[in-house]
Every structure is written in structure tokens, then in C-alpha cells.
Tab-separated table of C-alpha atoms in Angstrom:
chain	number	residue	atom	x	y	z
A	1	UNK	CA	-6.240	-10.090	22.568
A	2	UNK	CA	-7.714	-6.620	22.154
A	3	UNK	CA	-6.177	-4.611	19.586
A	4	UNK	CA	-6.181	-1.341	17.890
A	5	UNK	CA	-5.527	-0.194	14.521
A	6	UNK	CA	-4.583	3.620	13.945
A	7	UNK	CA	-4.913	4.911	10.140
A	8	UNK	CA	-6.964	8.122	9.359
A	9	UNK	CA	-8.624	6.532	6.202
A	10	UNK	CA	-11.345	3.847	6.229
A	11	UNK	CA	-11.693	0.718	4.217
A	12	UNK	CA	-13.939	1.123	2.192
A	13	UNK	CA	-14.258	4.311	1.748
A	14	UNK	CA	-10.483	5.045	0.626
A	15	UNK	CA	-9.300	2.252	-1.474
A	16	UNK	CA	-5.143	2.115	-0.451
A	17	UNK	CA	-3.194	-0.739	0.145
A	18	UNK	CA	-2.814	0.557	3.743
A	19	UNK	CA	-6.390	0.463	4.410
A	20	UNK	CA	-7.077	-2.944	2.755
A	21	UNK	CA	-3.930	-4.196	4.346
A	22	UNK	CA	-5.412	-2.825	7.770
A	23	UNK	CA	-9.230	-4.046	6.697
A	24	UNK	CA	-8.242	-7.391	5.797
A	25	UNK	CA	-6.360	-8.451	8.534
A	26	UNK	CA	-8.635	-6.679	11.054
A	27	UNK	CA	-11.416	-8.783	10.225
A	28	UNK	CA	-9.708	-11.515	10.255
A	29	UNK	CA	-8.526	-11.318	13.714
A	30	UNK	CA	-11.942	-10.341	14.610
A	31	UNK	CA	-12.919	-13.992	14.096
A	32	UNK	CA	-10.946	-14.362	17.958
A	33	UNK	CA	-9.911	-11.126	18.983
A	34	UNK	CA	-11.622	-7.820	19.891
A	35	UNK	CA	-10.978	-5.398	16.749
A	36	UNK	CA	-11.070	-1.832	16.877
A	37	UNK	CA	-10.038	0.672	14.539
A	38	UNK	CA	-9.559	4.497	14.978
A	39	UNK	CA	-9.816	6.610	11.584
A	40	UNK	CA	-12.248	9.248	9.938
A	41	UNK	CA	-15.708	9.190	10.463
A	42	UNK	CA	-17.182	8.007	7.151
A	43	UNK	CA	-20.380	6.793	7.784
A	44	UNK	CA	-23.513	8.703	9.231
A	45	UNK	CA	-24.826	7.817	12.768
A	46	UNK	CA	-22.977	7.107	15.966
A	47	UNK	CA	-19.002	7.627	16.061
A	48	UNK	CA	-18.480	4.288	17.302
A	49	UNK	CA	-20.179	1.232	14.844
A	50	UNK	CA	-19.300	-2.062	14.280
A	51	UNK	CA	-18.746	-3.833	10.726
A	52	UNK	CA	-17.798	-7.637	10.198
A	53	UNK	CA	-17.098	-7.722	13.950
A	54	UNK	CA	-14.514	-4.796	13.781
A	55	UNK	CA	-15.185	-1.914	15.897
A	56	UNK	CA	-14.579	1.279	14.242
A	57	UNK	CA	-14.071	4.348	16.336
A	58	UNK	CA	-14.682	8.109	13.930
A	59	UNK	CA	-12.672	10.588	15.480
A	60	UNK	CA	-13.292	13.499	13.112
A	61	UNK	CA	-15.183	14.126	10.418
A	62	UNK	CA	-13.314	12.818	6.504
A	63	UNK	CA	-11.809	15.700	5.180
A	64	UNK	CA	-9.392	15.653	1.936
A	65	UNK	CA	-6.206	13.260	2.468
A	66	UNK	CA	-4.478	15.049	-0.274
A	67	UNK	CA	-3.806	18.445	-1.160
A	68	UNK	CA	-2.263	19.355	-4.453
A	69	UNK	CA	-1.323	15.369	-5.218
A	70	UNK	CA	0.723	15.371	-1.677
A	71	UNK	CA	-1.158	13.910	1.743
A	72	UNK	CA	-2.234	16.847	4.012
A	73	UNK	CA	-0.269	18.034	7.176
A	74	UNK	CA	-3.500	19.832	8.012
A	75	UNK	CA	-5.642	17.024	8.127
A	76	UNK	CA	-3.089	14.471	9.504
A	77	UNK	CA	-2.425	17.488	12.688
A	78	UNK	CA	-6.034	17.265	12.966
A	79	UNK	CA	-6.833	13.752	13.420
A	80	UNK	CA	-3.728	13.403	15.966
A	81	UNK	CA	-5.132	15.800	17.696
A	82	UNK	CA	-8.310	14.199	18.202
A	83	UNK	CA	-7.356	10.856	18.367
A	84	UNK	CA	-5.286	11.787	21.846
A	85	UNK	CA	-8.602	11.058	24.238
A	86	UNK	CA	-10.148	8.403	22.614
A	87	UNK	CA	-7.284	6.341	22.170
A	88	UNK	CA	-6.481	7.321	25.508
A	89	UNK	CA	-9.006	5.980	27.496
A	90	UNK	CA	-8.933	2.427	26.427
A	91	UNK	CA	-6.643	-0.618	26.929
A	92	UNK	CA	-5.942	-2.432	24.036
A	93	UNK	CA	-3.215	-5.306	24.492
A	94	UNK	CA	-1.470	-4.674	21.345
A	95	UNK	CA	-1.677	-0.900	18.878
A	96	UNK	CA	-1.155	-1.454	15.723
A	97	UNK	CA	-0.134	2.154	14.172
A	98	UNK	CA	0.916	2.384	10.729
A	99	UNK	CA	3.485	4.721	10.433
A	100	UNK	CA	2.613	7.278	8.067
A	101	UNK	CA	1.857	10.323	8.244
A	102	UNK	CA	3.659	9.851	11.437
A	103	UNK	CA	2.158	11.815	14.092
A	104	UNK	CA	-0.829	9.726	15.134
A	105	UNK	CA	2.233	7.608	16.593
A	106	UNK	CA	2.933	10.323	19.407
A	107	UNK	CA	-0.417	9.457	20.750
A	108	UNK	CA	-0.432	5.913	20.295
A	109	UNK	CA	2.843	5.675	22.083
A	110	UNK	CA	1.330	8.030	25.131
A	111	UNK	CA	-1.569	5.334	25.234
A	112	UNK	CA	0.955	2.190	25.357
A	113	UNK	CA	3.214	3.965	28.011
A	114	UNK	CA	-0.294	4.954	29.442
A	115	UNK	CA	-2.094	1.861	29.476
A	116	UNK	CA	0.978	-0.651	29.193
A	117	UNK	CA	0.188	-1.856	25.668
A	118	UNK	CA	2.421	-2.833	23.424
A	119	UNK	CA	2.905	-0.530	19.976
A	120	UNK	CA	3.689	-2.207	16.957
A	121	UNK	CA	4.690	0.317	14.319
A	122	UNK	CA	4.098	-1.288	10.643
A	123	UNK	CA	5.853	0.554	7.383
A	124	UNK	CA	4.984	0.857	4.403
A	125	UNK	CA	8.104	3.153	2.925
A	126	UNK	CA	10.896	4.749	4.190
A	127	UNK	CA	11.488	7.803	3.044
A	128	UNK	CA	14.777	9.257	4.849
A	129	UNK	CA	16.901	10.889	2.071
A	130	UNK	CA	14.258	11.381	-0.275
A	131	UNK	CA	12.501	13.518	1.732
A	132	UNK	CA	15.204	16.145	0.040
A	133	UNK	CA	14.193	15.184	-2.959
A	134	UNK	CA	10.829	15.576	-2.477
A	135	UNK	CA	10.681	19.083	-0.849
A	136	UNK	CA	13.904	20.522	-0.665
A	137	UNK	CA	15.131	21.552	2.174
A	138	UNK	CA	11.988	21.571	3.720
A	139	UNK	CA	12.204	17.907	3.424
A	140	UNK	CA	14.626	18.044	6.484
A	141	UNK	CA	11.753	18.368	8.908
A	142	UNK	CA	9.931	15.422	7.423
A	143	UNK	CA	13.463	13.278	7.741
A	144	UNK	CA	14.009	14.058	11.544
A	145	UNK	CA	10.242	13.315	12.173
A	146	UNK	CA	10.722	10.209	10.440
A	147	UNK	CA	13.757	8.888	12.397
A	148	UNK	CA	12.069	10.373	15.339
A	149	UNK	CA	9.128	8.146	14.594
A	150	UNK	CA	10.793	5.301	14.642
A	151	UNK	CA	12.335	5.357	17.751
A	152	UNK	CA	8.267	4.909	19.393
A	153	UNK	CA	7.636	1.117	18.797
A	154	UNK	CA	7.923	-1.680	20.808
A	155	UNK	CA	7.927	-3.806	17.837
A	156	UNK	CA	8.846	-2.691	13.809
A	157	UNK	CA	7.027	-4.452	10.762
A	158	UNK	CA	7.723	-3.770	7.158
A	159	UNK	CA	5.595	-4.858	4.383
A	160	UNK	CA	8.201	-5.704	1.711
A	161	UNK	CA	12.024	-6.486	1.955
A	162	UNK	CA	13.122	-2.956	0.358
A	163	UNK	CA	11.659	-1.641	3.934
A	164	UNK	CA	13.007	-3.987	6.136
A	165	UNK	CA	16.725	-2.916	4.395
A	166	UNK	CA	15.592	0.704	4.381
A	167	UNK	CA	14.694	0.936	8.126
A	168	UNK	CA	18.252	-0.060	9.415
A	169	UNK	CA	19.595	2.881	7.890
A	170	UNK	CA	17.183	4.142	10.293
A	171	UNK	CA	19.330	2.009	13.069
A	172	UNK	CA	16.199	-0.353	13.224
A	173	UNK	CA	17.889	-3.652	12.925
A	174	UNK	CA	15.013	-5.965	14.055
A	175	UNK	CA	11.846	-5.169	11.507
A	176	UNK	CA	9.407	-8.138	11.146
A	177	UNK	CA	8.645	-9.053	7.392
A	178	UNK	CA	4.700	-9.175	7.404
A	179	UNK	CA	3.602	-8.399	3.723
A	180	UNK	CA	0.157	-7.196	2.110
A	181	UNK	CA	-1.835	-9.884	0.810
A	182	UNK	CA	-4.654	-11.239	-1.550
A	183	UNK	CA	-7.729	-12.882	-1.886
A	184	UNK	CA	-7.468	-15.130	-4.233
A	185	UNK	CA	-10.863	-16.899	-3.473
A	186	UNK	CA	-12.404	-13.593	-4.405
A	187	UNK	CA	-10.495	-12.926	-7.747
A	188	UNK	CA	-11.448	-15.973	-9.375
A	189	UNK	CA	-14.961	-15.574	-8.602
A	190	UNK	CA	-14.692	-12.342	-11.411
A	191	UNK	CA	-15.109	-12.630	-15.243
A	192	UNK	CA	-12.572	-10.948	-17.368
A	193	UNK	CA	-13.930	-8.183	-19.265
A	194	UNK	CA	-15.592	-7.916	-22.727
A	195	UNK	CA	-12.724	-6.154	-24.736
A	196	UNK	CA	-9.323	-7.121	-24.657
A	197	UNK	CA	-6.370	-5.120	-23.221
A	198	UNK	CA	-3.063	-6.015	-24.376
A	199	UNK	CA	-1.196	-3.139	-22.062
A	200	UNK	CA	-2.933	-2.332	-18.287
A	201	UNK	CA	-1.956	0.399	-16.204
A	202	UNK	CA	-3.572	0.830	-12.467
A	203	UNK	CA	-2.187	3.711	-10.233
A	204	UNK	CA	-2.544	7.054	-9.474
A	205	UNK	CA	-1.381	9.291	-11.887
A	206	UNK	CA	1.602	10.945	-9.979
A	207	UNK	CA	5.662	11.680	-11.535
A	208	UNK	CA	6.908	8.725	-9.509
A	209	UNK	CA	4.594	6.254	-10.923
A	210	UNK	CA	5.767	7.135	-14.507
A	211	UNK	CA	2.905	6.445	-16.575
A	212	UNK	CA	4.371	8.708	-19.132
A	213	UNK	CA	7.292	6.457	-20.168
A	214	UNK	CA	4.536	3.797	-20.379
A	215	UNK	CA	2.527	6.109	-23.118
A	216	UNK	CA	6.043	6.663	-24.929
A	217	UNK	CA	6.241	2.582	-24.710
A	218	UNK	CA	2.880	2.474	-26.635
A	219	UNK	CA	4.207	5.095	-29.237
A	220	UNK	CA	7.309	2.584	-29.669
A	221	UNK	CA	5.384	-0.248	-29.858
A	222	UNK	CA	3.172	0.967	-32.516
A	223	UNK	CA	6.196	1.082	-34.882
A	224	UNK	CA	5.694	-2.602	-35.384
A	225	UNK	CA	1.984	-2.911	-33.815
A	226	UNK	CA	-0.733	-0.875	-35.200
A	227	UNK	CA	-3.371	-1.824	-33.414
A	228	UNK	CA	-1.697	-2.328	-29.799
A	229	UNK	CA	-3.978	-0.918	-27.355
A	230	UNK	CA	-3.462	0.164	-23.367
A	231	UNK	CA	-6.014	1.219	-21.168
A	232	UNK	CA	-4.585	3.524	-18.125
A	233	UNK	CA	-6.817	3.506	-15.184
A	234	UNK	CA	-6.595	6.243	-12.511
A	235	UNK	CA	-6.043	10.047	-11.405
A	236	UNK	CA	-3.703	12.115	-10.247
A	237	UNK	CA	-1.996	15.420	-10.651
A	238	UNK	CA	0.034	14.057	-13.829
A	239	UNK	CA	-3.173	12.889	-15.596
A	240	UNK	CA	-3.304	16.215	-17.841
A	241	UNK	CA	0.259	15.650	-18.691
A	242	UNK	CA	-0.387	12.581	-20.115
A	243	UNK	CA	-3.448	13.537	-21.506
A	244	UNK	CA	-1.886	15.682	-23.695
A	245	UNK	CA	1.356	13.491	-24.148
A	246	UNK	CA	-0.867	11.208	-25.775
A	247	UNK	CA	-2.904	13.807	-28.013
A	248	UNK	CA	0.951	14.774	-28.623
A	249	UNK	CA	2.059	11.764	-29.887
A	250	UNK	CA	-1.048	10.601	-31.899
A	251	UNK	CA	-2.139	7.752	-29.648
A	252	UNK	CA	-5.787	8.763	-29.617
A	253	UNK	CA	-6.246	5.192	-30.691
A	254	UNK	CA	-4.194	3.531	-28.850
A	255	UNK	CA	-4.309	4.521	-25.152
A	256	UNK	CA	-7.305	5.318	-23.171
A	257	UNK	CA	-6.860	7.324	-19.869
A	258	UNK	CA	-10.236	5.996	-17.882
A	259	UNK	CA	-9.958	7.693	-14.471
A	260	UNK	CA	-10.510	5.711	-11.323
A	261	UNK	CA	-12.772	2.907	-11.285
A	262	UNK	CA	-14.915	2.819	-8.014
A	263	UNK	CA	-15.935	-0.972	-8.297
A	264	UNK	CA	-12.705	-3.160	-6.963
A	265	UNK	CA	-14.292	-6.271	-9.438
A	266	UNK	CA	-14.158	-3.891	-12.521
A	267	UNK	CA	-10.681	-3.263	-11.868
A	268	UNK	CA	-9.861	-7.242	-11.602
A	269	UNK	CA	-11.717	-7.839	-15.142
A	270	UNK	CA	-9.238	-6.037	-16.476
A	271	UNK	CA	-6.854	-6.929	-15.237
A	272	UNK	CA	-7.851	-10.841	-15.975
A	273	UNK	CA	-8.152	-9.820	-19.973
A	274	UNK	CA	-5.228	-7.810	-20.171
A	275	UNK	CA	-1.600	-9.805	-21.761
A	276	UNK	CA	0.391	-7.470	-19.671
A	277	UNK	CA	0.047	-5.563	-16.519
A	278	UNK	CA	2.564	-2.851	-16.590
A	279	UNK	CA	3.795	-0.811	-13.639
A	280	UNK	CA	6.320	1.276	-14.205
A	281	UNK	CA	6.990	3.404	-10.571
A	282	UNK	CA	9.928	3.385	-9.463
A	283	UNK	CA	8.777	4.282	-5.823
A	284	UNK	CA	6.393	1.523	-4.166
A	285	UNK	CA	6.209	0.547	-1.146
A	286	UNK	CA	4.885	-3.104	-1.931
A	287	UNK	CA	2.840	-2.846	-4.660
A	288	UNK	CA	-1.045	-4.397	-4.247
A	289	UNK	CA	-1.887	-3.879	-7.827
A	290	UNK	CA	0.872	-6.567	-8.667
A	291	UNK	CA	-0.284	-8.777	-6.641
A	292	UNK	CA	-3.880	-8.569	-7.698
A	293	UNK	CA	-2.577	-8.722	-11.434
A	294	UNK	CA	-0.614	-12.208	-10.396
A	295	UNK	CA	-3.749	-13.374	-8.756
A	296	UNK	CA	-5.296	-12.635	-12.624
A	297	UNK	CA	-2.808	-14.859	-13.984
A	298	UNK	CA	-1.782	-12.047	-15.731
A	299	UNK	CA	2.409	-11.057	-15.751
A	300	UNK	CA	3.590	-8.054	-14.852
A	301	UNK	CA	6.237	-5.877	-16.082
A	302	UNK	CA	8.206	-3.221	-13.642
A	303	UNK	CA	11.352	-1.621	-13.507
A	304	UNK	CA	14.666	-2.724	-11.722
A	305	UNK	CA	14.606	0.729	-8.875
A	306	UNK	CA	16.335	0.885	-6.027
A	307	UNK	CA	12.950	2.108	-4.243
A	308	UNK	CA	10.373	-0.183	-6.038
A	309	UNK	CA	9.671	-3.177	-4.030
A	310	UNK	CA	7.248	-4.182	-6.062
A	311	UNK	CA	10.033	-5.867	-7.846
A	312	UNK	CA	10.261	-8.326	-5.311
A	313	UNK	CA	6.995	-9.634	-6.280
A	314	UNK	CA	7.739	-10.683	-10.230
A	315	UNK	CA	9.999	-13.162	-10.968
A	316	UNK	CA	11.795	-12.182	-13.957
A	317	UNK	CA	10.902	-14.457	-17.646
A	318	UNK	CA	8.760	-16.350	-15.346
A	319	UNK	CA	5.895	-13.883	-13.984
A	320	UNK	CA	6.604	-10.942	-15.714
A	321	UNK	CA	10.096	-8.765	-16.466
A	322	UNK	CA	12.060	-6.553	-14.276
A	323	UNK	CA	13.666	-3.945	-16.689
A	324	UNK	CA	15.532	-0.986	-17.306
A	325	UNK	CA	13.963	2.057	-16.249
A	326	UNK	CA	13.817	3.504	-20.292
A	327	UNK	CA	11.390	3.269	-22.540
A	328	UNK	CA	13.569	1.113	-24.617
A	329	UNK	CA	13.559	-1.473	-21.308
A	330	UNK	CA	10.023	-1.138	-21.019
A	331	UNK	CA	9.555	-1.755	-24.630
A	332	UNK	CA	11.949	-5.435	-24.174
A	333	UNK	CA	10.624	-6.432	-20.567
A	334	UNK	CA	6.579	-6.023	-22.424
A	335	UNK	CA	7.493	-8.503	-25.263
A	336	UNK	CA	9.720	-10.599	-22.824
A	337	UNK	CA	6.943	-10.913	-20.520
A	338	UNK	CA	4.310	-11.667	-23.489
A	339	UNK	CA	6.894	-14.514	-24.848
A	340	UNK	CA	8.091	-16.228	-21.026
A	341	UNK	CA	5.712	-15.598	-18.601
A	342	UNK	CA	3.005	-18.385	-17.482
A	343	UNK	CA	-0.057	-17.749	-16.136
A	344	UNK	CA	-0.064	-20.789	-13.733
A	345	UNK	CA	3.167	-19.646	-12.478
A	346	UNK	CA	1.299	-15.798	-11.531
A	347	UNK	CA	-1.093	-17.787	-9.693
A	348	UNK	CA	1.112	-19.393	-7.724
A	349	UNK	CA	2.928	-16.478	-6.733
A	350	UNK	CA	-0.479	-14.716	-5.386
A	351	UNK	CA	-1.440	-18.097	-3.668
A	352	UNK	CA	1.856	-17.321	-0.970
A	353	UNK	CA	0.405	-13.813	-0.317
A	354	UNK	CA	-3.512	-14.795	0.629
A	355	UNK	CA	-5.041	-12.694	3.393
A	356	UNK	CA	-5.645	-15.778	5.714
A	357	UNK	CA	-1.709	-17.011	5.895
A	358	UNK	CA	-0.905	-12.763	6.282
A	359	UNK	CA	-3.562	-12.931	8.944
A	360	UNK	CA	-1.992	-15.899	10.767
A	361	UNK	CA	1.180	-14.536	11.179
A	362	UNK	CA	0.047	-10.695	12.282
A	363	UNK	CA	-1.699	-12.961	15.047
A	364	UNK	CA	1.407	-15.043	15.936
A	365	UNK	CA	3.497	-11.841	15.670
A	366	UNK	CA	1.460	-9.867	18.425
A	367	UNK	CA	1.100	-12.888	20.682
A	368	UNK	CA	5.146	-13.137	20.513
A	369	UNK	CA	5.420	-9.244	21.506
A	370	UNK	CA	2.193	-9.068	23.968
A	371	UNK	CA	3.862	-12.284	25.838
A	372	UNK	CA	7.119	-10.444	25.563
A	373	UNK	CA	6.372	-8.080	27.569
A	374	UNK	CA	4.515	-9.938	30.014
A	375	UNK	CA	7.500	-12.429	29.801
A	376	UNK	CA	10.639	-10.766	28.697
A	377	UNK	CA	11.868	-14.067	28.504
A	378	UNK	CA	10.292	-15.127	26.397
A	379	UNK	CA	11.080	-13.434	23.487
A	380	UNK	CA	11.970	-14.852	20.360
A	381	UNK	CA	12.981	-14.426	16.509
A	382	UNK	CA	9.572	-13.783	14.888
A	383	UNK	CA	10.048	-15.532	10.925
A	384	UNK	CA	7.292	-14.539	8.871
């Protein structure tokens, strides 16, 4: 098959889950398939370049994703706009789009109506009503784009169970369940770290990831624990806030805010020498850095939220704690997770997600909706 992916930023030069997600499998597939990827230009020489057999296409030069902690309209107007002709004047079998910030679909679906390919449209959130709560009543354009959107695909695929239940409010009643993955050959090749952590934090610092009831956790903790110690790694708009919630509350000792870490192994020794992995958000799509904590052996705690699907990952007294969204739950689910939780049993869990068995079922997934629409009767149920 020859297939595209369409996502502005480039593994490895952004770091998301979307891009690793999009990386991962994409090379994978290369192994049989002809690759290509459309994004930013990264890299210096020719627009088009190939890397571990995956064709990537630059259609503009990188410029910032975010602006003021929220992703750019300017930028993502930009790279639609130049992604119409390329895109356009190929034939891929499948396009792989992933669906925000929603208008590089437009062109991808004028290429598949174009060139007969098929559009597969994978989410990683759903948004709908909290686009009000997020901008207002500006948020109402977003919304209608959003539903909009998601009337373009041949073929839906969510990432995590929360957005296979969120897109049928969306009247999408037929979303594969295709989830991020790991490489767990690649974790256990890294040492843990030096020092040890007894709290870990990995995130951007942003309100919905609430690393400030995590601080507040630390200044409970302390009560009882002198000496307890959390390192918080990442940036954000929120990281003065917390900054100086910390100086606030006297844990100068006690936390350390470290900023991003560019090396991915850094982050994993870490996370391997940490007792607890906390993430607190209560708005992720899936939730990568739980899965690479799992693949650590180390539990996780997170909070029982509506729109956190990393939830679905941690198996409560067994991997980690789902908890109240308080600082007093925080405070319980860290010392249930320290008492239950087994490191064999994180493992485990991470061993379901790795990148090849993710890999295998993208491929069986297009094949099902590429012979669909050669041979419409031929479709089936796809079951991840």
C-alpha cells in the first residue's frame, strides 16, 4: 500500500505523542509499504528526504506550534494552505490525517475525492463542549469545525476508549480503537538514574494538567515525610505559578521544577528510579507518559475525570491508583499505589501496548478499508 501521514510537526523534532504515535507506526509499515509523511520542514536540504525508509515531504518552513500555551491558528492556516498541491498531486492508497488542528483534513479529503484514496481520520481528543470552556463563546467556531471535521473520513480511529465514547456524541458510531504504543525493547535497555525520586511528574506545565495540586500533595505529604522529594519535569505557561507555589509553601527542598528534558532516555531513568509516577490531568487524550512509566515498572497514580483517558491505562491497587481529583485523593491514591502496586504487573500492562502489535493492526485496519472500497463487500467489523 502507499500511504500518507498528515501532521504539521515532525518526529523528532517535536516530541508529542501524536508525532511518535505517527513516527512509530510509519516506520514500521515502511518495512512493506511505501511511507510518506507531510509536515514542517525541519531539516536543511531538499524538501523531500527519506529517514528509516519513510519519506518525508516539508511543506513550509517550522514555525512556533504554540502561541501563548494554546496551538496556533496562524501556523495551522498556513501549513493547510500549503499542503493543498503537494498532497494533491500524488496517489496514496490510504491518508492517514490526524485530526487536529483540523483543517489540514479539508485538503486531505480534496486529495481522496481527487485521487480516490481512502481517508482515515485518527483522534486523539474530542473536544465538542469544552471548546466553551476553553474560549468562551469563541469556542463555538472551534465546536462546528470540529463536528464539521468529522463528517470528512472514510474511516474514524480513536486512540483510547474515552474517544471512541466521545466521538458518537459527534454521531460517529463506528470509530476503530487503535491505541498509542511502547517500546518496551528500548526501555529496558536504559539504567535508572543516580538519585532517587520518590514522586515524578512529566508534562507540560499547563492548568489542565494540574501540577499544582501535585505540589500541594508534596506540602501534605511532608506533614508525616520530611524528606519526601518530587522532581517535576517540563514547561509550560503554568510553570511560574508553580514556581512560586512552591517558594510559597516552603518546598524549596522538596520539589524540583527541571524544565524539559531533550534526551527521551533521561526522561525513562527517571522514571525507572522513581516509587511513583504521578499524573494528575484531568484532560488526556491517552496518555504516553503512563505508558512509558508502566514500561519502567513504575505505578502510576491519576485521577478518576471524565476527560482523562489515561485512566484507562492503570489498573487501580494493582498498577497504580485512580483517585479523587483533591489533594486529599492524591495524597491516598500516592501511598495506595506505594503499598499495592507491583512492578511485574506495570510491565505487563506496557507489554499489550508495544509498537509492533499497534503496527500490525494500523496495517490490517487500512487493508480492511482500502479493500472496502475496492470491494464494498467486503467490509467488515475491524476489532483492534
Amino acid at each position: 500500500m502507499r500511504i500518507a501521514y498528515v501532521y504539521d510537526a515532525v518526529f523528532p523534532w517535536e516530541t508529542g505523542g501524536v508525532q511518535k504515535r505517527v513516527w512509530e507506526i510509519g516506520r514500521r509499515l515502511a518495512v512493506h509499504h511505501d511511507i510518506h509523511w507531510y509536515g514542517l520542514k525541519y531539516w536543511d536540504g531538499p524538501a523531500v528526504v527519506t529517514r528509516d525508509g519513510v519519506t518525508l515531504h516539508g511543506v513550509m518552513s517550522p514555525t512556533d506550534l504554540y502561541v501563548d500555551g494554546r496551538r496556533s491558528i496562524t501556523e495551522a492556516l498556513a501549513f493547510t494552505a500549503r499542503l493543498v498541491r503537494p498532497l494533491a498531486d500524488e496517489s496514496f492508497d490510504v491518508i492517514d490525517c490526524q485530526e487536529f488542528p483540523f483543517f489540514p483534513v479539508f485538503p486531505s479529503k480534496l486529495q481522496s475525492v481527487l485521487r480516490r484514496s481512502t481517508l482515515v481520520l485518527t483522534w486523539h481528543e474530542v473536544w465538542d463542549d469544552y471548546w466553551m470552556e476553553y474560549l468562551g463563546w469563541k469556542g463555538t467556531v472551534g465546536r462546528v469545525i470540529e463536528r464539521l471535521t468529522a463528517t470528512l473520513p472514510d474511516r474514524h480511529v480513536a486512540v483510547s476508549g474515552r474517544t471512541v465514547r466521545d466521538l458518537r456524541r459527534l454521531g460517529v458510531a463506528d470509530a476503530s480503537l487503535v491505541p498509542n504504543g511502547i517500546d518496551v525493547a528500548e526501555v529496558e535497555t536504559v539504567p535508572p538514574a543516580d538519585k532517587p525520586v520518590d514522586l515524578l511528574y512529566v508534562g507540560r506545565l499547563i492548568e489542565e494538567k494540574n501540577a499544582g495540586v501535585l505540589v500541594r500533595a508534596v506540602a501534605q505529604l511532608r506533614q508525616t515525610e520530611s524528606d519526601v522529594n518530587c522532581i517535576i519535569v517540563g514547561d509550560g505557561p503554568e510553570r511560574a505559578r508553580i514556581e512560586s507555589l512552591v517558594a510559597r509553601l516552603g518546598l524549596a527542598e522538596n520539589v524540583t521544577i527541571v524544565g524539559e528534558i531533550d534526551r527521551y532516555t533521561d526522561v525513562l531513568s527517571l522514571m525507572k528510579t522513581a516509587t511513583v509516577f504521578v499524573a494528575p490531568s484531568r484532560r488526556e487524550g491517552f496518555g504516553i507518559s503512563v505508558l512509558e512509566a508502566l514500561a519502567c515498572g513504575t505505578p502510576v497514580v491519576t485521577v478518576d475525570h471524565p476527560q482523562n483517558a489515561a485512566q484507562e491505562l492503570v489498573d487501580d491497587g494493582v498498577t497504580g491508583a485512580v483517585c479523587d481529583r483533591t489533594i486529599d485523593g492524591l495524597v491516598a491514591g500516592i501511598r495506595r499505589a506505594r503499598s499495592n502496586a507491583s512492578a511485574t504487573a506495570c510491565r505487563d500492562t506496557a507489554h499489550e501496548y508495544e509498537w509492533d502489535r499497534i503496527a500490525e493492526s494500523t496495517e490490517t485496519l487500512y487493508a480492511s478499508v482500502v479493500g472496502a472500497r475496492t470491494h464494498p463487500e467486503s467490509i467488515t467489523t475491524y476489532c483492534p
